Amino acid sequence: MTVAGAEPTQDAAIRRNSGVSLWRQISDRIRRLETDGQLDPDGRLPPEFRLAEQFGVNRHTVRSAISHLVQEGVLRTEQGRGTFFRSRPRLAYPIGRRTRFSAGLEGQASTLQMVLVESATIRADERVAVGLNIEVAATVIWLRTIGLADGEPVSTAESWFPADRLPGIADAFRRTGSVTAALSLLGIDDYTRRATTLTATHASDDDLARLKLAPGAIVLVAVGVNVDPDGRPIQYSETRFSADRIELTIESA
Amino acid sequence: MTVAGAEPTQDAAIRRNSGVSLWRQISDRIRRLETDGQLDPDGRLPPEFRLAEQFGVNRHTVRSAISHLVQEGVLRTEQGRGTFFRSRPRLAYPIGRRTRFSAGLEGQASTLQMVLVESATIRADERVAVGLNIEVAATVIWLRTIGLADGEPVSTAESWFPADRLPGIADAFRRTGSVTAALSLLGIDDYTRRATTLTATHASDDDLARLKLAPGAIVLVAVGVNVDPDGRPIQYSETRFSADRIELTIESA
DNA sequence: CCCACTTGTATAGTGATATAGACAACTATA
DNA sequence: TATAGTTGTCTATATCACTATACAAGTGGG
């Protein structure tokens, strides 16, 4: 018999036929174990049969929950040894006057890569026009890129470049895989970041797909303008980082 | 192509194979319509076929979501007319010096009822001992009751009575269906509420079952002590109200 | 090497979830 | 009294979610 009072938010039990599948409920509970710190120092999960009896379900149901978390990159299994949390220390992405993807993350991952997913020539909406200091509806080149560290997506960005000044930016990027190199090809050897605004939000469906995130994940959104040495805007961009994998560091120099 | 910026928290689309069944996602969305105020003044839902195409699912799936909400008492369907939100104005439960279930709700529901679910003779823990001003581990009589208005559960309470003074309280309650009447049987013709503390919390699993609530519902928790005319505590109680169905009014007289 | 412990795979059965189409039953209104 | 618009019921099919049982395969330690 329970005679407890206003009890502390006790973990709700697994609920059957609630419209939420058991594997999903268990998966959510396991994911929370990591942050709750009720874990061995080696990040090892209890064996499947034990989790199964703990949650009162079949071992296969636990396996289903685990395999989804493996898919998401939260867990890693080793046959014969156990299941472990992937300890993925966040990459530190410096934001400052010289914000560059590869240079910023250098040394923190063995391979860094920027891929162009999509590009188009479009007309500037007001936001972009203000950022680039051009007329609304002026022609701009739009790129969508994804940044990969060790082959895993960590950021996705949209960039807008003034078309009159940098008509070949998409091709140059495609050839070089880098904004810095592409701009260099087009005669701009240096550029600096003028302003950056940071926000955080829940991942959109697009984010989930592009960054391979789990529903409910958080993304950091950095909106900024790069300018050439003369101070003329050459790139307006919105970059969305997986908050699980990246932390932003502000260089206040 | 989307060129929108940091978009306002857009309603996530219905997600398939997410571990959350479609009917559950739709059911949650419909439930939110009421509070979001995007509803006809008559509280009528769009027809099923329209909801189905809106959510991109089969009509039967919408029907499943709706039937769950009907089960919960959120919706009401009328064949040939439509589906409507049940407007259930909250009952006003007065809390003050003379807090009594039936008298307090009189006139707000056609039938009022208090049923004893469970009782036991146990030892007072510290909380109860302090409330009743007795020794820790002294014998007390514990009752769990449920309050029904129009046959629907609106509150569930645990009460503790000092066993030495009121040994027959459980039987008396069982016979009369009222604390007031039970106490009267045992020679206590009047009592008053000395103190009440109010909190709110998410419904526990017990609450969900006993009050027939939907997961995530809120309960109001009132903890109080009743004393006899001489000021001696005779009842310590914790009452949990469904916040959907009850509002508490404080009499400050 | 053997043994205990772990994850991985296979097979089979049951109930919940979702789709599809057709038609019945009821309501309001022209 | 038709008719359009609505909810209710029925049948059929497919897939997902969960259980049950058994055994294979890898790991680590006595």
Coordinates of C-alpha atoms (C1' of nucleotides) in Angstrom, one line a residue:
Chain A
M1 CA 0.0 0.0 0.0
T2 CA 1.3 3.4 -0.9
V3 CA 1.1 6.1 1.7
A4 CA 3.5 8.5 0.0
G5 CA 2.5 12.1 -0.3
A6 CA 3.0 14.5 -3.2
E7 CA 5.5 12.2 -4.7
P8 CA 8.5 13.4 -6.8
T9 CA 7.9 13.0 -10.5
Q10 CA 8.2 9.3 -10.5
D11 CA 9.1 7.6 -13.8
A12 CA 5.9 6.6 -15.4
A13 CA 5.7 2.9 -16.1
I14 CA 5.6 1.5 -19.6
R15 CA 2.1 1.8 -20.8
R16 CA 0.6 -0.7 -23.2
N17 CA -2.0 0.1 -25.9
S18 CA -1.4 3.8 -25.4
G19 CA -0.8 4.5 -29.1
V20 CA 2.9 4.7 -28.3
S21 CA 4.8 1.5 -29.1
L22 CA 6.6 -0.2 -26.3
W23 CA 10.0 0.0 -28.2
R24 CA 9.5 3.7 -28.5
Q25 CA 8.8 4.2 -24.8
I26 CA 11.8 2.1 -23.9
S27 CA 14.0 3.8 -26.4
D28 CA 13.1 7.2 -24.9
R29 CA 13.8 5.9 -21.4
I30 CA 17.2 4.5 -22.4
R31 CA 18.1 7.7 -24.1
R32 CA 17.5 9.6 -20.9
L33 CA 19.7 7.2 -18.9
E34 CA 22.8 8.9 -20.3
T35 CA 22.0 12.4 -19.1
D36 CA 20.5 11.1 -15.8
G37 CA 23.9 9.7 -15.0
Q38 CA 22.7 6.4 -13.7
L39 CA 25.2 4.5 -15.7
D40 CA 28.5 2.7 -15.3
P41 CA 31.5 4.8 -16.0
D42 CA 32.2 2.7 -19.1
G43 CA 28.8 3.7 -20.5
R44 CA 27.6 0.1 -20.6
L45 CA 23.9 -0.7 -20.7
P46 CA 22.5 -3.6 -18.6
P47 CA 22.1 -6.7 -20.7
E48 CA 19.1 -7.1 -22.9
F49 CA 17.4 -9.8 -20.8
R50 CA 17.7 -7.7 -17.7
L51 CA 16.2 -4.6 -19.4
A52 CA 13.5 -6.8 -20.7
E53 CA 12.5 -8.0 -17.2
Q54 CA 12.9 -4.5 -15.8
F55 CA 10.5 -3.1 -18.3
G56 CA 8.3 -6.2 -18.2
V57 CA 8.5 -6.9 -22.0
N58 CA 10.1 -9.4 -24.3
R59 CA 13.7 -9.3 -25.0
H60 CA 13.0 -8.7 -28.7
T61 CA 11.1 -5.5 -27.8
V62 CA 14.2 -4.2 -26.0
R63 CA 16.3 -5.2 -28.9
S64 CA 14.0 -3.2 -31.2
A65 CA 14.4 -0.1 -28.9
I66 CA 18.2 -0.6 -28.9
S67 CA 18.5 -1.0 -32.6
H68 CA 16.7 2.2 -33.2
L69 CA 19.1 4.0 -30.9
V70 CA 22.0 2.4 -32.7
Q71 CA 20.5 3.7 -35.9
E72 CA 20.4 7.1 -34.4
G73 CA 24.0 6.8 -33.3
V74 CA 23.2 6.9 -29.6
L75 CA 24.3 3.4 -28.8
R76 CA 26.8 0.9 -30.1
T77 CA 26.5 -2.8 -29.6
E78 CA 29.4 -5.4 -29.4
Q79 CA 28.4 -9.0 -29.8
G80 CA 29.5 -11.0 -26.8
R81 CA 30.4 -7.9 -24.8
G82 CA 27.4 -5.6 -24.4
T83 CA 25.8 -2.5 -25.5
F84 CA 27.4 0.9 -24.9
F85 CA 26.5 4.5 -25.1
R86 CA 28.5 6.2 -27.8
S87 CA 30.5 8.9 -26.1
R88 CA 30.7 11.5 -28.7
P89 CA 32.2 14.7 -27.2
R90 CA 30.8 17.7 -29.0
L91 CA 33.0 19.3 -31.6
A92 CA 33.8 22.9 -30.8
Y93 CA 33.0 25.1 -33.7
P94 CA 34.5 28.6 -33.3
I95 CA 32.5 31.5 -34.4
G96 CA 34.3 34.8 -34.9
R97 CA 35.8 37.1 -37.5
R98 CA 37.2 34.2 -39.4
T99 CA 34.6 31.5 -39.3
R100 CA 35.5 28.7 -41.6
F101 CA 34.2 25.1 -41.5
S102 CA 37.2 23.0 -42.1
A103 CA 39.8 25.2 -40.4
G104 CA 37.5 25.6 -37.4
L105 CA 37.1 21.9 -36.8
E106 CA 40.5 20.9 -37.8
G107 CA 42.1 18.3 -35.5
Q108 CA 38.7 17.4 -33.9
A109 CA 37.8 14.9 -36.6
S110 CA 39.9 12.8 -38.9
T111 CA 37.9 13.8 -42.0
L112 CA 36.1 17.0 -42.7
Q113 CA 34.0 17.5 -45.7
M114 CA 31.5 20.0 -47.1
V115 CA 29.2 18.8 -49.8
L116 CA 26.9 20.8 -52.0
V117 CA 23.4 19.3 -52.0
E118 CA 21.4 21.7 -54.1
S119 CA 21.8 25.1 -55.7
A120 CA 19.7 27.6 -57.6
T121 CA 19.6 31.1 -59.0
I122 CA 16.8 33.0 -57.4
R123 CA 15.6 36.4 -56.3
A124 CA 16.6 37.9 -52.9
D125 CA 13.8 38.1 -50.4
E126 CA 13.9 40.9 -47.9
R127 CA 16.0 39.1 -45.3
V128 CA 18.7 38.2 -47.8
A129 CA 18.6 41.6 -49.5
V130 CA 19.2 43.3 -46.1
G131 CA 22.0 40.9 -45.2
L132 CA 23.8 41.4 -48.6
N133 CA 23.0 45.0 -48.8
I134 CA 21.4 44.7 -52.2
E135 CA 18.0 45.4 -53.7
V136 CA 15.0 43.1 -52.9
A137 CA 14.5 40.7 -55.8
A138 CA 18.0 41.1 -57.0
T139 CA 19.5 37.9 -58.4
V140 CA 21.3 35.8 -55.9
I141 CA 22.8 32.3 -56.0
W142 CA 21.5 30.0 -53.4
L143 CA 23.4 26.9 -52.1
R144 CA 22.4 24.2 -49.7
T145 CA 25.4 22.5 -48.2
I146 CA 26.0 19.8 -45.5
G147 CA 29.1 19.7 -43.3
L148 CA 30.4 16.3 -42.5
A149 CA 32.9 15.3 -39.7
D150 CA 34.1 11.8 -39.9
G151 CA 31.4 11.2 -42.5
E152 CA 28.6 12.2 -40.2
P153 CA 26.5 15.3 -40.8
V154 CA 27.0 17.9 -38.2
S155 CA 25.6 21.0 -39.9
T156 CA 23.5 22.0 -42.8
A157 CA 23.6 25.5 -44.3
E158 CA 21.8 27.7 -46.8
S159 CA 23.9 30.4 -48.3
W160 CA 23.1 33.3 -50.6
F161 CA 25.7 35.1 -52.8
P162 CA 25.2 38.1 -54.9
A163 CA 24.9 36.8 -58.5
D164 CA 26.3 39.9 -60.2
R165 CA 29.6 39.6 -58.3
L166 CA 30.0 35.9 -57.9
P167 CA 28.1 34.2 -60.8
G168 CA 30.3 31.1 -60.8
I169 CA 30.2 30.4 -57.1
A170 CA 28.1 27.2 -57.3
D171 CA 30.5 25.6 -59.8
A172 CA 33.5 26.8 -57.9
F173 CA 32.1 25.3 -54.7
R174 CA 31.3 22.1 -56.5
R175 CA 34.9 21.8 -57.7
T176 CA 36.6 22.7 -54.4
G177 CA 34.2 21.6 -51.7
S178 CA 34.9 24.8 -49.7
V179 CA 33.6 28.3 -49.6
T180 CA 37.0 29.7 -48.9
A181 CA 38.6 27.9 -51.9
A182 CA 35.6 28.8 -54.1
L183 CA 35.8 32.5 -53.3
S184 CA 39.6 32.3 -53.8
L185 CA 39.0 30.9 -57.3
L186 CA 36.8 33.9 -58.0
G187 CA 39.4 36.3 -56.9
I188 CA 38.4 36.9 -53.3
D189 CA 41.4 35.9 -51.2
D190 CA 40.1 36.9 -47.8
Y191 CA 36.8 37.5 -46.1
T192 CA 35.6 38.0 -42.6
R193 CA 32.4 37.5 -40.6
R194 CA 30.6 40.7 -39.9
A195 CA 27.7 39.6 -37.7
T196 CA 26.3 36.4 -36.4
T197 CA 23.0 35.8 -34.6
L198 CA 22.4 32.6 -32.7
T199 CA 19.2 30.9 -31.8
A200 CA 18.1 27.4 -30.9
T201 CA 15.0 25.5 -31.9
H202 CA 13.6 22.1 -32.2
A203 CA 14.8 20.3 -35.3
S204 CA 12.4 20.6 -38.3
D205 CA 11.6 17.6 -40.4
D206 CA 14.3 18.8 -42.8
D207 CA 16.8 18.9 -40.1
L208 CA 15.9 15.4 -38.9
A209 CA 16.5 14.1 -42.4
R210 CA 19.6 16.0 -43.3
L211 CA 21.4 15.8 -39.9
K212 CA 20.1 12.3 -39.2
L213 CA 18.6 13.4 -35.9
A214 CA 16.1 11.9 -33.6
P215 CA 12.7 13.6 -33.3
G216 CA 12.7 16.2 -30.7
A217 CA 16.4 17.0 -31.1
I218 CA 17.7 20.5 -30.8
V219 CA 19.5 22.5 -33.5
L220 CA 21.6 25.6 -33.1
V221 CA 20.9 28.2 -35.8
A222 CA 23.6 30.7 -36.8
V223 CA 22.7 33.4 -39.2
G224 CA 25.6 35.6 -40.5
V225 CA 27.1 37.7 -43.1
N226 CA 30.6 37.4 -44.6
V227 CA 32.2 40.5 -46.1
D228 CA 35.2 41.0 -48.3
P229 CA 38.2 43.1 -47.2
D230 CA 36.4 46.2 -48.4
G231 CA 33.5 45.5 -46.2
R232 CA 31.1 44.5 -49.0
P233 CA 28.8 41.6 -48.2
I234 CA 29.6 38.5 -50.3
Q235 CA 27.7 35.8 -48.4
Y236 CA 24.6 35.6 -46.3
S237 CA 24.1 32.3 -44.6
E238 CA 22.0 30.3 -42.2
T239 CA 23.7 27.3 -40.7
R240 CA 21.9 24.7 -38.6
F241 CA 24.0 22.6 -36.2
S242 CA 23.1 19.5 -34.4
A243 CA 23.3 20.5 -30.8
D244 CA 24.2 17.0 -29.9
R245 CA 27.3 17.0 -31.9
I246 CA 28.5 20.6 -32.0
E247 CA 29.1 23.3 -29.5
L248 CA 29.7 26.8 -30.6
T249 CA 32.5 28.9 -29.2
I250 CA 32.5 32.6 -29.6
E251 CA 35.8 34.2 -30.3
S252 CA 35.5 37.7 -28.8
A253 CA 38.8 39.0 -30.2
Chain B
M1 CA 12.0 26.0 -52.2
T2 CA 11.9 27.2 -48.7
V3 CA 13.8 30.4 -47.9
A4 CA 12.2 31.0 -44.6
G5 CA 14.3 31.9 -41.7
A6 CA 14.1 30.8 -38.0
E7 CA 10.5 29.6 -38.5
P8 CA 8.0 29.9 -35.8
T9 CA 7.4 26.5 -34.1
Q10 CA 5.4 25.0 -36.9
D11 CA 3.1 22.2 -36.1
A12 CA 5.1 19.0 -36.9
A13 CA 3.5 16.9 -39.5
I14 CA 2.1 13.5 -38.8
R15 CA 5.0 11.1 -38.7
R16 CA 4.7 7.5 -39.8
N17 CA 6.7 4.7 -38.3
S18 CA 7.8 6.8 -35.4
G19 CA 6.7 4.4 -32.8
V20 CA 3.7 6.6 -32.2
S21 CA 0.6 5.4 -33.9
L22 CA -1.2 7.7 -36.3
W23 CA -4.4 7.7 -34.3
R24 CA -2.5 8.8 -31.3
Q25 CA -0.8 11.7 -33.0
I26 CA -4.1 12.8 -34.5
S27 CA -5.9 12.4 -31.2
D28 CA -3.3 14.6 -29.5
R29 CA -3.6 17.2 -32.3
I30 CA -7.4 17.3 -32.0
R31 CA -7.3 17.6 -28.3
R32 CA -5.1 20.7 -28.7
L33 CA -7.6 22.3 -31.1
E34 CA -9.9 23.1 -28.2
T35 CA -7.4 25.2 -26.2
D36 CA -5.9 26.7 -29.3
G37 CA -9.3 28.2 -30.0
Q38 CA -9.3 27.4 -33.8
L39 CA -12.7 26.1 -33.6
D40 CA -16.3 27.1 -34.5
P41 CA -18.2 28.7 -31.6
D42 CA -20.4 25.6 -31.5
G43 CA -17.3 23.4 -30.9
R44 CA -17.9 21.4 -34.0
L45 CA -15.0 19.4 -35.5
P46 CA -14.5 19.3 -39.3
P47 CA -16.1 16.1 -40.8
E48 CA -14.1 13.0 -40.6
F49 CA -13.3 12.8 -44.4
R50 CA -11.9 16.3 -44.2
L51 CA -9.7 15.6 -41.2
A52 CA -8.5 12.5 -43.0
E53 CA -7.3 14.3 -46.0
Q54 CA -5.9 17.1 -43.9
F55 CA -3.8 14.6 -42.0
G56 CA -3.2 12.5 -45.0
V57 CA -4.6 9.3 -43.5
N58 CA -7.5 7.0 -44.0
R59 CA -10.9 8.1 -42.6
H60 CA -10.9 5.0 -40.3
T61 CA -7.7 6.2 -38.7
V62 CA -9.3 9.5 -37.9
R63 CA -12.3 7.6 -36.5
S64 CA -10.0 5.7 -34.3
A65 CA -8.5 8.9 -32.9
I66 CA -12.0 10.3 -32.4
S67 CA -13.3 7.3 -30.7
H68 CA -10.5 7.4 -28.2
L69 CA -11.3 11.0 -27.4
V70 CA -15.0 10.1 -27.0
Q71 CA -13.9 7.4 -24.6
E72 CA -12.0 10.0 -22.7
G73 CA -15.0 12.3 -22.6
V74 CA -13.3 15.0 -24.7
L75 CA -15.6 14.6 -27.7
R76 CA -19.2 13.7 -28.4
T77 CA -20.4 12.4 -31.7
E78 CA -23.9 12.7 -33.2
Q79 CA -24.7 10.6 -36.2
G80 CA -25.8 12.7 -39.1
R81 CA -24.8 15.9 -37.4
G82 CA -21.1 15.9 -36.6
T83 CA -18.6 15.6 -33.8
F84 CA -18.4 18.1 -31.1
F85 CA -16.1 19.1 -28.2
R86 CA -17.8 18.3 -24.9
S87 CA -18.0 21.6 -23.2
R88 CA -17.7 20.6 -19.6
P89 CA -17.6 23.7 -17.4
R90 CA -15.5 22.9 -14.4
L91 CA -17.2 22.2 -11.2
A92 CA -16.3 24.8 -8.6
Y93 CA -15.1 23.1 -5.4
P94 CA -15.1 25.5 -2.4
I95 CA -12.3 25.1 0.0
G96 CA -12.6 26.8 3.3
R97 CA -13.4 26.2 7.0
R98 CA -16.3 23.9 6.1
T99 CA -15.0 21.8 3.2
R100 CA -17.4 19.1 2.4
F101 CA -17.6 17.2 -0.8
S102 CA -21.4 16.9 -1.4
A103 CA -22.4 20.2 0.1
G104 CA -19.7 22.0 -1.8
L105 CA -20.7 20.7 -5.2
E106 CA -24.4 20.7 -4.6
G107 CA -26.4 22.0 -7.5
Q108 CA -23.5 21.7 -9.9
A109 CA -24.2 18.0 -10.7
S110 CA -27.4 16.0 -10.6
T111 CA -25.8 13.1 -8.7
L112 CA -23.0 13.3 -6.2
Q113 CA -21.4 10.3 -4.6
M114 CA -18.5 9.3 -2.5
V115 CA -17.3 5.7 -2.6
L116 CA -14.9 3.9 -0.4
V117 CA -12.4 2.0 -2.5
E118 CA -10.0 0.6 0.1
S119 CA -9.2 0.9 3.8
A120 CA -6.7 -0.4 6.2
T121 CA -5.4 0.0 9.7
I122 CA -1.8 1.1 9.6
R123 CA 0.8 3.1 11.5
A124 CA 1.2 6.8 11.1
D125 CA 4.2 8.0 9.1
E126 CA 5.7 11.3 10.1
R127 CA 3.7 13.4 7.8
V128 CA 0.4 11.9 9.0
A129 CA 1.5 12.1 12.7
V130 CA 2.4 15.7 12.4
G131 CA -1.0 16.5 10.7
L132 CA -3.0 14.6 13.3
N133 CA -0.8 15.7 16.2
I134 CA -0.1 12.2 17.4
E135 CA 2.9 10.0 17.9
V136 CA 4.7 8.6 14.8
A137 CA 3.7 4.9 14.4
A138 CA 0.5 5.4 16.3
T139 CA -2.4 3.4 14.8
V140 CA -4.5 5.2 12.2
I141 CA -7.3 4.2 9.9
W142 CA -6.6 4.8 6.3
L143 CA -9.3 5.2 3.6
R144 CA -9.1 5.7 -0.1
T145 CA -12.2 7.3 -1.6
I146 CA -13.3 8.5 -5.0
G147 CA -15.7 11.4 -5.5
L148 CA -18.1 11.1 -8.4
A149 CA -20.2 13.8 -9.9
D150 CA -22.9 12.5 -12.4
G151 CA -21.2 9.2 -12.1
E152 CA -17.8 10.5 -13.3
P153 CA -14.8 10.5 -11.0
V154 CA -13.7 14.0 -10.2
S155 CA -11.5 13.5 -7.2
T156 CA -9.6 10.7 -5.3
A157 CA -8.6 11.1 -1.7
E158 CA -6.6 9.3 0.9
S159 CA -7.6 10.1 4.5
W160 CA -6.1 9.1 7.8
F161 CA -8.1 9.1 11.1
P162 CA -6.7 8.5 14.6
A163 CA -7.7 4.9 15.4
D164 CA -8.0 5.3 19.1
R165 CA -10.7 8.0 18.8
L166 CA -12.5 6.8 15.6
P167 CA -12.1 3.0 15.4
G168 CA -15.3 2.5 13.4
I169 CA -14.8 5.2 10.8
A170 CA -14.3 2.8 7.9
D171 CA -17.6 1.0 8.6
A172 CA -19.4 4.2 9.3
F173 CA -18.2 5.6 6.0
R174 CA -19.1 2.4 4.1
R175 CA -22.6 2.6 5.5
T176 CA -23.2 6.3 4.9
G177 CA -21.0 7.2 2.0
S178 CA -20.0 10.5 3.5
V179 CA -17.3 11.7 5.9
T180 CA -19.7 14.1 7.6
A181 CA -22.3 11.5 8.2
A182 CA -19.7 8.9 9.3
L183 CA -18.3 11.3 11.9
S184 CA -21.8 12.2 13.0
L185 CA -22.5 8.5 13.6
L186 CA -19.4 8.4 15.8
G187 CA -20.5 11.3 17.9
I188 CA -18.7 14.2 16.1
D189 CA -21.4 16.5 14.9
D190 CA -19.3 19.2 13.5
Y191 CA -15.8 19.7 12.2
T192 CA -13.8 22.4 10.5
R193 CA -10.8 22.6 8.1
R194 CA -7.8 23.9 9.9
A195 CA -5.3 24.2 7.0
T196 CA -5.0 23.3 3.3
T197 CA -2.0 23.3 1.1
L198 CA -2.5 23.3 -2.7
T199 CA -0.1 22.0 -5.3
A200 CA -0.5 20.9 -8.9
T201 CA 1.3 18.1 -10.7
H202 CA 1.1 15.7 -13.6
A203 CA -1.2 12.9 -13.1
S204 CA 0.4 9.7 -11.8
D205 CA -0.5 6.3 -13.2
D206 CA -2.8 5.9 -10.3
D207 CA -4.5 9.2 -11.0
L208 CA -4.9 8.2 -14.7
A209 CA -6.7 5.0 -13.7
R210 CA -8.8 6.3 -10.9
L211 CA -9.9 9.6 -12.4
K212 CA -10.0 8.2 -16.0
L213 CA -7.6 10.9 -17.2
A214 CA -5.6 11.1 -20.4
P215 CA -1.8 10.8 -20.1
G216 CA -0.2 14.1 -19.3
A217 CA -3.3 15.4 -17.5
I218 CA -2.9 17.8 -14.5
V219 CA -4.2 17.1 -11.0
L220 CA -4.7 19.6 -8.2
V221 CA -3.6 18.2 -4.9
A222 CA -5.1 19.5 -1.7
V223 CA -3.6 18.4 1.6
G224 CA -5.5 19.4 4.7
V225 CA -6.5 18.7 8.3
N226 CA -10.0 18.6 9.8
V227 CA -10.4 19.3 13.5
D228 CA -13.3 18.9 15.9
P229 CA -14.9 21.8 17.7
D230 CA -12.3 21.5 20.4
G231 CA -9.5 21.9 17.8
R232 CA -8.3 18.3 18.0
P233 CA -7.4 16.9 14.6
I234 CA -9.6 14.1 13.5
Q235 CA -8.8 13.7 9.8
Y236 CA -5.7 14.2 7.7
S237 CA -6.3 14.0 4.0
E238 CA -4.8 14.3 0.6
T239 CA -7.3 14.9 -2.2
R240 CA -6.4 14.8 -5.9
F241 CA -8.7 16.6 -8.3
S242 CA -8.8 16.3 -12.0
A243 CA -7.9 19.8 -13.1
D244 CA -10.0 19.4 -16.2
R245 CA -13.2 18.9 -14.3
I246 CA -12.7 20.9 -11.1
E247 CA -11.6 24.3 -10.1
L248 CA -11.0 25.1 -6.5
T249 CA -12.4 28.2 -4.9
I250 CA -10.9 29.5 -1.7
E251 CA -13.3 30.9 0.8
S252 CA -11.4 33.5 2.7
A253 CA -14.1 34.1 5.3
Chain C
dC1 C1' 39.7 -25.6 -23.3
dC2 C1' 35.5 -25.0 -21.2
dC3 C1' 32.0 -22.2 -19.2
dA4 C1' 29.2 -18.3 -18.2
dC5 C1' 27.5 -14.4 -20.2
dT6 C1' 26.5 -11.5 -23.9
dT7 C1' 24.5 -10.1 -28.6
dG8 C1' 22.7 -11.9 -33.2
dT9 C1' 19.5 -14.7 -36.0
dA10 C1' 15.5 -17.6 -37.2
dT11 C1' 10.7 -19.0 -37.0
dA12 C1' 6.0 -18.8 -35.7
dG13 C1' 1.9 -17.0 -33.8
dT14 C1' -1.3 -13.2 -32.1
dG15 C1' -3.2 -8.8 -31.7
dA16 C1' -2.9 -3.8 -32.8
dT17 C1' -2.6 -0.5 -36.5
dA18 C1' -3.8 1.3 -41.0
dT19 C1' -5.8 1.1 -45.7
dA20 C1' -9.7 0.5 -49.0
dG21 C1' -14.3 0.4 -50.5
dA22 C1' -19.2 0.0 -50.0
dC23 C1' -23.3 0.9 -47.9
dA24 C1' -26.6 1.9 -43.8
dA25 C1' -28.5 5.3 -40.7
dC26 C1' -29.4 9.7 -39.3
dT27 C1' -29.9 15.1 -39.7
dA28 C1' -31.0 19.3 -41.7
dT29 C1' -32.6 21.9 -45.3
dA30 C1' -34.3 23.2 -49.8
Chain D
dT1 C1' -40.1 14.5 -49.7
dA2 C1' -35.9 14.5 -52.0
dT3 C1' -31.1 15.4 -51.4
dA4 C1' -26.6 16.6 -49.6
dG5 C1' -23.8 15.9 -45.8
dT6 C1' -22.7 13.6 -41.9
dT7 C1' -21.5 9.5 -38.6
dG8 C1' -21.9 4.2 -38.1
dT9 C1' -21.0 -0.5 -39.6
dC10 C1' -19.1 -4.2 -42.3
dT11 C1' -15.6 -6.9 -44.9
dA12 C1' -11.1 -7.6 -46.5
dT13 C1' -6.1 -7.1 -46.7
dA14 C1' -1.5 -5.8 -45.3
dT15 C1' 1.9 -4.4 -42.2
dC16 C1' 3.6 -3.3 -37.6
dA17 C1' 4.3 -4.6 -32.8
dC18 C1' 4.9 -8.0 -29.4
dT19 C1' 5.6 -12.5 -27.6
dA20 C1' 7.7 -17.2 -27.3
dT21 C1' 11.3 -20.4 -28.0
dA22 C1' 15.5 -22.0 -29.7
dC23 C1' 20.1 -21.8 -31.0
dA24 C1' 24.3 -19.5 -33.2
dA25 C1' 28.2 -16.6 -32.5
dG26 C1' 31.4 -13.7 -30.0
dT27 C1' 33.9 -12.4 -25.4
dG28 C1' 36.3 -13.0 -21.2
dG29 C1' 37.9 -15.5 -17.4
dG30 C1' 38.9 -19.7 -14.6

